[in-house]
CSV table of C-alpha atoms and ligand atoms in Angstrom, one decimal:
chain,number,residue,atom,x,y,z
A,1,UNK,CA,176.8,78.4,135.5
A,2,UNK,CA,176.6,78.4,131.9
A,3,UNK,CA,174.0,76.2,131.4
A,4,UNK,CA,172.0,77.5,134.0
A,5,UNK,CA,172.5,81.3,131.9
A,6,UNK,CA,171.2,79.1,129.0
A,7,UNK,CA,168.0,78.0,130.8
A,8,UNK,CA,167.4,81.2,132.1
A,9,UNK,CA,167.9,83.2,128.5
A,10,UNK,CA,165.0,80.8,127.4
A,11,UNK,CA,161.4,81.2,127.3
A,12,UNK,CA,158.0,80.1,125.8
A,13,UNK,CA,158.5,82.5,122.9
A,14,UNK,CA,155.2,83.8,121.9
A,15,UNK,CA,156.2,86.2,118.9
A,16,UNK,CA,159.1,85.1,116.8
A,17,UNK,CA,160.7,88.0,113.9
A,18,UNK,CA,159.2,85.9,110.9
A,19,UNK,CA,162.1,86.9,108.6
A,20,UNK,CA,164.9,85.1,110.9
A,21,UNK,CA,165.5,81.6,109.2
A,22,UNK,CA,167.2,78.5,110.7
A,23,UNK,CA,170.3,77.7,108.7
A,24,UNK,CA,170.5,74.7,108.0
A,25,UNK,CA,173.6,73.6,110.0
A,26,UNK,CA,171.1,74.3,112.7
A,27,UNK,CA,168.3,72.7,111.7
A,28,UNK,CA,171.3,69.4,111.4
A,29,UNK,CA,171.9,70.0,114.7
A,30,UNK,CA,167.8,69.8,116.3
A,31,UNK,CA,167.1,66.7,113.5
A,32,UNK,CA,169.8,64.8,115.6
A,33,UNK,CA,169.2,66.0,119.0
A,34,UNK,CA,165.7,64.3,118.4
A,35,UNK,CA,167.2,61.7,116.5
A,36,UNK,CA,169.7,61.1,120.0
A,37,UNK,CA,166.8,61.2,122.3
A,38,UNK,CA,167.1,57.9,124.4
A,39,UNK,CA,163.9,56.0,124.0
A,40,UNK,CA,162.7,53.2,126.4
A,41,UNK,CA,164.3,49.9,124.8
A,42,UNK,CA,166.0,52.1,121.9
A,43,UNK,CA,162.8,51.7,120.3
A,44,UNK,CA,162.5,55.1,118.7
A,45,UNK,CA,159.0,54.9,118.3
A,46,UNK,CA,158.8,59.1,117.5
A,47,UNK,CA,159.3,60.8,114.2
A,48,UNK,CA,159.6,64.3,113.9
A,49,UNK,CA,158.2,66.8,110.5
A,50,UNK,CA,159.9,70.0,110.0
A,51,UNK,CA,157.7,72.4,108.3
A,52,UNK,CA,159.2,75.5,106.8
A,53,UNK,CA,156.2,76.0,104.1
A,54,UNK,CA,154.4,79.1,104.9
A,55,UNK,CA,151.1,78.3,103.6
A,56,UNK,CA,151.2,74.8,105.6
A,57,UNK,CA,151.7,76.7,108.8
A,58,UNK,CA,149.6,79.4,108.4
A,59,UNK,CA,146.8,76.4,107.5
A,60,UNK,CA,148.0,74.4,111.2
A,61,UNK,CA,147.6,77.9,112.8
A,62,UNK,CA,144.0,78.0,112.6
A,63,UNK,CA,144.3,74.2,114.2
A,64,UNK,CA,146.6,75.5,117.0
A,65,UNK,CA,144.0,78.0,119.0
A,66,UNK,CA,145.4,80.8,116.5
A,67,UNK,CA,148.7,80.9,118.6
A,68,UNK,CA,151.0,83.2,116.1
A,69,UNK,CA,154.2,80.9,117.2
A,70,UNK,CA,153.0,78.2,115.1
A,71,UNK,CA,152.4,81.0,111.5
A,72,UNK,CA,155.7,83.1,112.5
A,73,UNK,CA,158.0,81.0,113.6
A,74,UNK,CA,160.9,80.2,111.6
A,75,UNK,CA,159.9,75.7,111.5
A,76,UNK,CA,157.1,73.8,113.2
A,77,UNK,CA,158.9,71.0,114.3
A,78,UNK,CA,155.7,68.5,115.0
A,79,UNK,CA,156.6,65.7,117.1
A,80,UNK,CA,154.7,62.6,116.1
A,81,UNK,CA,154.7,58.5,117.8
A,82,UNK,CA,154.9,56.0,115.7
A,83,UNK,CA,151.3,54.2,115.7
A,84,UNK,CA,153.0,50.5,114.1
A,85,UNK,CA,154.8,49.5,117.4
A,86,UNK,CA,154.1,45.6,117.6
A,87,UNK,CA,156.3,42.2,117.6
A,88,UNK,CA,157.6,42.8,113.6
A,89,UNK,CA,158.7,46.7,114.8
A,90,UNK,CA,160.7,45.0,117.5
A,91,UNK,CA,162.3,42.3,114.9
A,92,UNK,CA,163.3,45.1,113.2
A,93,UNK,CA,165.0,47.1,115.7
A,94,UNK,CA,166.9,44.0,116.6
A,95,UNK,CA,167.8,42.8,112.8
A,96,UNK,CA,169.3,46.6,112.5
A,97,UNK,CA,171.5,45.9,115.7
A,98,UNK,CA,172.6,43.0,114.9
A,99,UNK,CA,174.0,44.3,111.3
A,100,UNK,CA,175.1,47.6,113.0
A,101,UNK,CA,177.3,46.1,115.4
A,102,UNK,CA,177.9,42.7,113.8
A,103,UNK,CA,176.9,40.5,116.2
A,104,UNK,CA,175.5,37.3,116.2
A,105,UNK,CA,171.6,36.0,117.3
A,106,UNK,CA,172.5,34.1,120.3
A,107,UNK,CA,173.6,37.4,121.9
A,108,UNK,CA,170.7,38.7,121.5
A,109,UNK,CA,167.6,36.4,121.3
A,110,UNK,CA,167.1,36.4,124.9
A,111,UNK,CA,166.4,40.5,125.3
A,112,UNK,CA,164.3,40.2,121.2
A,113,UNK,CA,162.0,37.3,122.8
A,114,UNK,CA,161.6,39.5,126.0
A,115,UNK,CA,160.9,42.4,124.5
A,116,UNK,CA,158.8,40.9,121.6
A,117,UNK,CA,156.9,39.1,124.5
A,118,UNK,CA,156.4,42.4,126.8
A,119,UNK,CA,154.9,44.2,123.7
A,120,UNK,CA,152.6,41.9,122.4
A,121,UNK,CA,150.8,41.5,126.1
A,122,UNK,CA,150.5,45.5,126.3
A,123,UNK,CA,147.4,47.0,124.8
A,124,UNK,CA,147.3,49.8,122.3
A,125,UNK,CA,146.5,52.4,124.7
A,126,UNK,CA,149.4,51.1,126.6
A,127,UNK,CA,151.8,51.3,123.7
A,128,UNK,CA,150.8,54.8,122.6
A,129,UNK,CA,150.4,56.4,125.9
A,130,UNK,CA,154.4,54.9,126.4
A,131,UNK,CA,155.3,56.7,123.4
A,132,UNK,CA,153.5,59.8,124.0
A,133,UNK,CA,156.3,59.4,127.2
A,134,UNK,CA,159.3,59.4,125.0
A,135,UNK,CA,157.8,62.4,122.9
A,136,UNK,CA,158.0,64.4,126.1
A,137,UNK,CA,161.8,63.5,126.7
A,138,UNK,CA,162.6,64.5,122.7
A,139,UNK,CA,160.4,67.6,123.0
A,140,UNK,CA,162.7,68.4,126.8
A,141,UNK,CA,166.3,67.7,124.9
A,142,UNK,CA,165.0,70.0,121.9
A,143,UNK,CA,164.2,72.5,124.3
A,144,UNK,CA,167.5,72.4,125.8
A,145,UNK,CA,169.4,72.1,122.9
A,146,UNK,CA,167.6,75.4,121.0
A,147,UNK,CA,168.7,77.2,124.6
A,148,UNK,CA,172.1,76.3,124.0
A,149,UNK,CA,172.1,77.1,120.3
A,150,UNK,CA,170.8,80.4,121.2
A,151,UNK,CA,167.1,79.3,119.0
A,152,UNK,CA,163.9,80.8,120.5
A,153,UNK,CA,161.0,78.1,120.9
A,154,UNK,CA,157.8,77.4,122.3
A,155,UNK,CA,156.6,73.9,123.8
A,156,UNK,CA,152.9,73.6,122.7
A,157,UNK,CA,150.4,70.8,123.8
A,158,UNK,CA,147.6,73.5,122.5
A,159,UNK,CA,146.6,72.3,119.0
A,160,UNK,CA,144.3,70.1,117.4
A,161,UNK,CA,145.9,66.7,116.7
A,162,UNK,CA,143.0,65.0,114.8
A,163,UNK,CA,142.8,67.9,112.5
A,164,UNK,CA,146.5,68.1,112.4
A,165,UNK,CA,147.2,64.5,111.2
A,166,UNK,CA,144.5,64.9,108.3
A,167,UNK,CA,146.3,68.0,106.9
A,168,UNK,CA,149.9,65.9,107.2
A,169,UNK,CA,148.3,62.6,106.1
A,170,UNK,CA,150.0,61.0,109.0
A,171,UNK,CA,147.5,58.3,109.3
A,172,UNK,CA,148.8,57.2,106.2
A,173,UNK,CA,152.1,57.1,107.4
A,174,UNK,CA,151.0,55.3,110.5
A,175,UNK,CA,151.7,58.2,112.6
A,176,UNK,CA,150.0,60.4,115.0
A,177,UNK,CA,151.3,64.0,116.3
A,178,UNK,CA,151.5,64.9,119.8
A,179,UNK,CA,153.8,67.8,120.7
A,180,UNK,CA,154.7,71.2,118.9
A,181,UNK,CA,158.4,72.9,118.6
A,182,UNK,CA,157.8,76.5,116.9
A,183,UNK,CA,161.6,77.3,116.3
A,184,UNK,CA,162.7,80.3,115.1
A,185,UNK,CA,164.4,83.6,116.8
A,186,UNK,CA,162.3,86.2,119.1
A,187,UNK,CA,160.4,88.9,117.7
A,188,UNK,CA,162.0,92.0,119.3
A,189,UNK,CA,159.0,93.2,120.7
A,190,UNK,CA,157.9,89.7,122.2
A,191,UNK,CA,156.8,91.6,125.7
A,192,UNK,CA,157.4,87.6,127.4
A,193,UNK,CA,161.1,88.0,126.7
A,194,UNK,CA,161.5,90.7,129.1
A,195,UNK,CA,159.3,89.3,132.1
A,196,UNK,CA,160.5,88.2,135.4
A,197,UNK,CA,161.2,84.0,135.1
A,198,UNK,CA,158.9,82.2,137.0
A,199,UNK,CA,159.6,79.7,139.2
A,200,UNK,CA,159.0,78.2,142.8
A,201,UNK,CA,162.5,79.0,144.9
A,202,UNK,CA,164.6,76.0,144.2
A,203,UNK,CA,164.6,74.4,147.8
A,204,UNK,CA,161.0,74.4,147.3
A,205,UNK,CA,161.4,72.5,144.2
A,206,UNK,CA,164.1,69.9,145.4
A,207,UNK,CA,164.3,67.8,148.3
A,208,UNK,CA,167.9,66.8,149.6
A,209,UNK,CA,168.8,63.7,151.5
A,210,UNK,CA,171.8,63.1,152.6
B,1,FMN,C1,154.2,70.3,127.6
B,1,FMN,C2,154.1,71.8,127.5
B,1,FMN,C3,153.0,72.3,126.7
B,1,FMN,C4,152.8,73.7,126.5
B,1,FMN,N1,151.9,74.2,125.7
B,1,FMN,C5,151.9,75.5,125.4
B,1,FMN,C6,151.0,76.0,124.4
B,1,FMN,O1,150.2,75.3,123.8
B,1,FMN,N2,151.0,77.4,124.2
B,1,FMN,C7,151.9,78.2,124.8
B,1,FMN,O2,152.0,79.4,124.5
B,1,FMN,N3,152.8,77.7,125.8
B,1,FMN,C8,152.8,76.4,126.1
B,1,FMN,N4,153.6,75.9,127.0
B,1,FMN,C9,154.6,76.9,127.6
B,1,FMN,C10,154.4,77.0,129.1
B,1,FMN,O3,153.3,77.8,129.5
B,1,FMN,C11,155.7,77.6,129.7
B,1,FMN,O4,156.8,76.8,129.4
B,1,FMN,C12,155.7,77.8,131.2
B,1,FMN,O5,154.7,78.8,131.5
B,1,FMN,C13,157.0,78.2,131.8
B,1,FMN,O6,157.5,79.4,131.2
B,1,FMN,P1,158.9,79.5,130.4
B,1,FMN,O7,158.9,78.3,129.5
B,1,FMN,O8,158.8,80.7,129.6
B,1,FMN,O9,160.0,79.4,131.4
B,1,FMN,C14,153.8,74.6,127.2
B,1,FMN,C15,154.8,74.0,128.0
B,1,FMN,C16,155.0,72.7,128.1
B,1,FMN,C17,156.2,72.2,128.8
């Protein structure tokens, strides 16, 4: 029932106590939960900032429907896809295995020439919209882990991503942002911290078949 205690202590925290940091054996610890995600193929097509700088945020906070979380909270994690996903990316991926676990081509040409193959017949859209997907499972694990940490957060979809990759330059960087992480602790007057959870009774939610 612990992690169920976990889930339930968590919340879409609105107002986080801007004077509670992160330290940074806890920031370690959310840079490789999202660095663990599993990704479809091991591809790892995400990249995640971590912005402590005040001024930065409170500039993104006008870009984010003046939602406080994104000025007060402790970091904006912003989780970003990669936008260079094409046969050399996948060369790559595989060059790194092979050196990592010192093993030899033959083993495995078959699954590079696949994979190199299945990407270059999918279109852009096809590519990004795929690794919008895996943001979505690294913004779920953060989420999970920060409950288990005992760190507040705040999923967020509600923010302006065109304005948001001209402030980081992530064009430059080939990247593009698609999910928000405020981190940080609870304010102690956040009023959502004390409301009921909720959610649909579970045998609503889940259907057994035996
Ligand atoms: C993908 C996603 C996007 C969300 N975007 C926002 C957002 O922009 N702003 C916000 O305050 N909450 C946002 N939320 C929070 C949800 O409203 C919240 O998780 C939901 O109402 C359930 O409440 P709980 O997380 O407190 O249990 C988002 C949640 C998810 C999963």
């Amino acid at each position: 029932m612990n992690s169920i205690k976990n889930l339930e202590w968590r919340y879409a925290t609105k107002k986080f106590d801007s004077n509670k940091k992160l330290n940074s054996s806890q920031l370690d610890t959310l840079k490789n939960c999202f660095n663990l995600t599993a990704t479809s193929y091991g591809l790892q097509p995400l990249k995640m900032l971590v912005i402590s700088n005040n001024k930065l945020k409170q500039q993104l906070f006008q870009y984010s429907y003046n939602q406080a979380q994104v000025a007060d909270c402790s970091h904006l994690l912003v989780l970003c896809i990669k936008t260079n996903i094409d046969g050399d990316y996948v060369d790559e991926k595989f060059d790194f295995e092979k050196r990592l676990r010192g093993i030899e081509e033959e083993t495995i040409s078959g699954f590079r020439n696949f994979l190199k193959d299945t990407i270059n017949k999918k279109s852009e859209n096809e590519i990004e919209s795929s690794a919008v997907n895996q943001a979505y499972i690294a913004l779920g694990n953060l989420m999970t882990i920060c409950a288990f940490e005992q760190i507040d957060s705040c999923p967020m979809e509600g923010f302006n991503p065109q304005k948001f990759d001209e402030i980081l330059n992530l064009k430059e960087q080939q990247l593009k942002s698609v999910l928000l992480l405020p981190v940080g602790f609870r304010a102690k007057d956040d009023f959502m911290s004390q409301l009921e959870k909720i959610r649909i009774p579970v045998e609503e939610s889940v259907i057994e078949i035996n």
